[in-house]
C-alpha angles and dihedrals in degrees: 000000000000116000107238095182112122116242109240119240123253094254090050090051090051092048093046093048091052091052090048091051091051091049091047091052092049092050091050092051091047091051091050092050093048092048091050091048091050091049091051091052092051091049091050092051091048092052092049091051091051091050092050092050092051093047093052094052112096114242121213116230111263119232115252111262110218112206116204116223128192120302106281095046091054092049091052091050091051091050093048095045117105116244108241093204091071093055126092121240092247092053092047092051090048091053091051091051091050090049089058090056106034107078095182091065093055095045117122102245092193092067120096095222120116121259098245096050117148118264094232090066091062106086126171121260091240093055091048090051091047091053092058108098117245121243112202123194099246128164114269116262110261117233115236129214109214115222132191111293125244122231122208137153094291094051140261116345113199116224126209138166128205114252110242111250117218118232099250095181092053091049091049090052090051091049092051090049090050091049091050091049090049090050090050089049092049091051090063111095117252116243116255110242129204119235091256092053091047091051091048091048090050092050090050093051091047092051091050092051091047092051091048092050092047092049093050093045094049091048092052094047094047095052111007094169096059099030099047090114090065088069087073091053091049092046090052088065088069085079094058108161102188102109093207096062104012097107098047094042093051092049092049092049092049093053093042093052090047092055091044093053091047090055100037102040113102123236093252138061115264112225124199117259120251123235091254092052091049091051095051120090116243138179122280092250092052092047091050090050090050092051090049093050093046092049092045094052094046094049091045089053092050090047092053090048090053091051091048092049091050091055092046092050090053090050094048099040097068090110101033129045129220121243095226101035128032123232093253091052090048089058089055090049091051091050091052090048091052091049090052092049091049091051091050091047091058099034101044109035090142098049132090123289093020091134089053090055089050091053089052098045103043097062089049089061085074094046118135089232106090094206095054092043093052092047092054094043092051091048092053091047091053090048092052093048096051097039106101100168100042105231095117093040091054092052093050093046091052092052093046091050091051091047093052092048094043093051090049091245091302098131135114117275090236089070091064096037090069087073087073089070095058113125095231107125131122092235093054092045090055091045094051094044090079090067093048117090114232116249111265114231115213126202119257123236093255092051090051093050091049102044107024136060124234094265092045090051090052092051091043091054092052091046093051091048090053092048091051091052091050091051090050091049092051090048089210117175121221121239091238092058091049092050090049091055091047091049092052091048093050092048090058091046093051092046089055092047094048092049090055092046090051103040108019109036092147093049121118086238091073096089091052090048093050091047090051093048089051090056100042099030093109089061097053118114115259091235092071097048100094095046093043094051090049091052093048093050092048090051092053094043092051091069093219094112127088118238091258091055090046090054090053090051091052093046091050092050094051093045087056093048095044095054124042089340092080088091092057120093097226126142109219094190092118090059091051088053092050092053092046090055093045097054095081091048095064119119111253097191134080093305095065094137090120089072087073090059090048091053090051090049092050091049092053095040100047113013095046096035100038093135092059095048122092124222094244091055093049092048092050093051092045091054095045093048090052090053090049092052089066094061107042135076121281096260090052091048091052091050093048093048090049088054090049088053089055089049093053093047096043104043123052125239095021088135087078087090091057091064124081095215118089118246102209147349124311137040127271111260107200094179095055112109096210111085093198095059105037094094094233091168090072096063137067136228096249088152090077091067089056092047089054086068093049117132092232111084095212092054089051091052093050093047093051090045092054093045088056089055098263096279120192094213138028135042094320095054122112124242117266095251089063099040095050094056127080123236092256092051092050090049091055095041095056094041114139099207091120090058091242132120116251110227094028120246114263117250120259114269118234119261116267126225096247094054119114120262130181095228094047092062094057105058097150111091094206092054091050091052092051090049093051091047092050092049093049095050116100113235113220114237113240124186115245117237109191095177093056091048092051092051092050092048092049093049091049 
């Protein structure tokens, strides 16, 4: 007979099997519950039967236990007791009969049990004693070591050998003898050493410890798989107790372990094994690798805990001193521990416990100790610069944001300035996208069924599986994932900035916030533009900001308007006025770094927005910048003149300022703060003639070039190395921070024959002799009498 039952599909089988498994589990649990319930009932019945049997058994009356109490109580009892000699025999017999019946007379009054206790609880002393289990002094069970069994005709014969038992008593005797010998040895007086002998002894101990550390470290580095246990021995030396060498040994061990972990740690994160993975059998090589990884992670964890404890001890021991190490030495230990943590933060961003290191390092950026704070800040900057993907940067930014909020914005400005080193720029994203593998798109099941045959689908499936494995092996991150991480990081940064702008406008963190907004303003969401521009303008108008902070506000505003803010209908005239007023407030001395911010502002305000700038505004800025170029250092003058060159080439009719004749009504008002109404077209760039006589050759070239009308070709044109650089690049190139001239001063030319010399003019020997004689003669000092001289001259 043909089976007409339909074969269930694979999904149905999966679904049915899951239901069956659930039912099977429920049945098993129900059976276990019912068996436990049945067992409890049987035990209850058994206890009740035992109680009934005990209650039915007749109990003999116990003899009254007379408890003797201290002296006076016994005497009172003796006085109160009835003398039996004075009683008749009938009365005595009656009392004995009553005693057999009255249980309350025979009750032990010294017991703590209640009066109406049940009879079944009163058991005889003998029965209680019989119920106590016996403990016989038997020989201890000997442990057996099971060996391989033997098989003969009868069957398998198990083999075992007794485990040898150590003579504990003999060992204890030996230990006591050793202790006595040690006590006798300690009782001997120590020899008194001279300072030279103590120093020599200390050097010897230190050399021994150094050799031991070097031997352990070289053994671990040579074969890390087999010598991973020596890490524990090396880490134990962090607890060195010898006060003569404790500080140096601990420092050496900290640095040695740090270098070992940097070399030995793999380039991936080690995850803990699951229970299923531990239960499965693996090859010897795999098992050895697992043991190595487990030992490495555990020792790395203990090492980080030791470093953290060292820093905590230094923080908490400011009022009490350690017996082994002084407070000053503990500070040195803490500094070495912080250095090690900073190195591990930068060197192992991919390894385990990196987030724990971040949590330790970030609060130390705000430490009162300047050295520790600078170490942590530099480590975080390095981490930001080398972090291409953004995992580590995101972790650090989260902790910094929490620290600033938790301390109520009372942190050092350097903590927020590290945000400026984040690698979140469009240029860097495009640069790094070359190294990122594009995301591979695989065909769906429907596309395969539609376009491929059965054999082609089979080959395609194998090919896609291989490609997925290759992508996993390369561990390549997609560009979308990277952008997502960067977006999350920037959101946290902007939230921190906006909180400070809203709640702590008079905080010392404001300059760092404005500088950060100036750098990342082109990445801010369009929704915040209006509110942010209003806040920036109110900050500048308040007058509480320094000129540097005002420049950052202006730069932030124009970065916003030059990016996505082009679509907004906002007039930035007030920011042009602020910059025009600020130009004459710039520092003209050695700290002229603010000129770089001014050059960036001018580039964004004029070069990138030339269609929105009027001619009057451009002329006013050109004139004021030329005045400023006379008062600043050479590198600032070069940057300003390069900006003027861009002005003259970008805006038409800038050559009006190269003509002496006025081009309209009115007089130039240099003190007026409005660039649109200062009548700059009625003045001339006479400053360029002074700059032509400047001592710096590059300034002279730029001045001559601008006087000629900034031509691109011909005799008045600049060399290519100057025209191809921006104003900011020229400002940094000709910087004089190194106290050297750039370009260097030419060497002195040798003296020519026709040059004047003092000895050549006096050829006559006789004349030379008279001159020498006149010079060598001492002139007598005569007092000057001006009144006498005036009288003589008047009489004459």
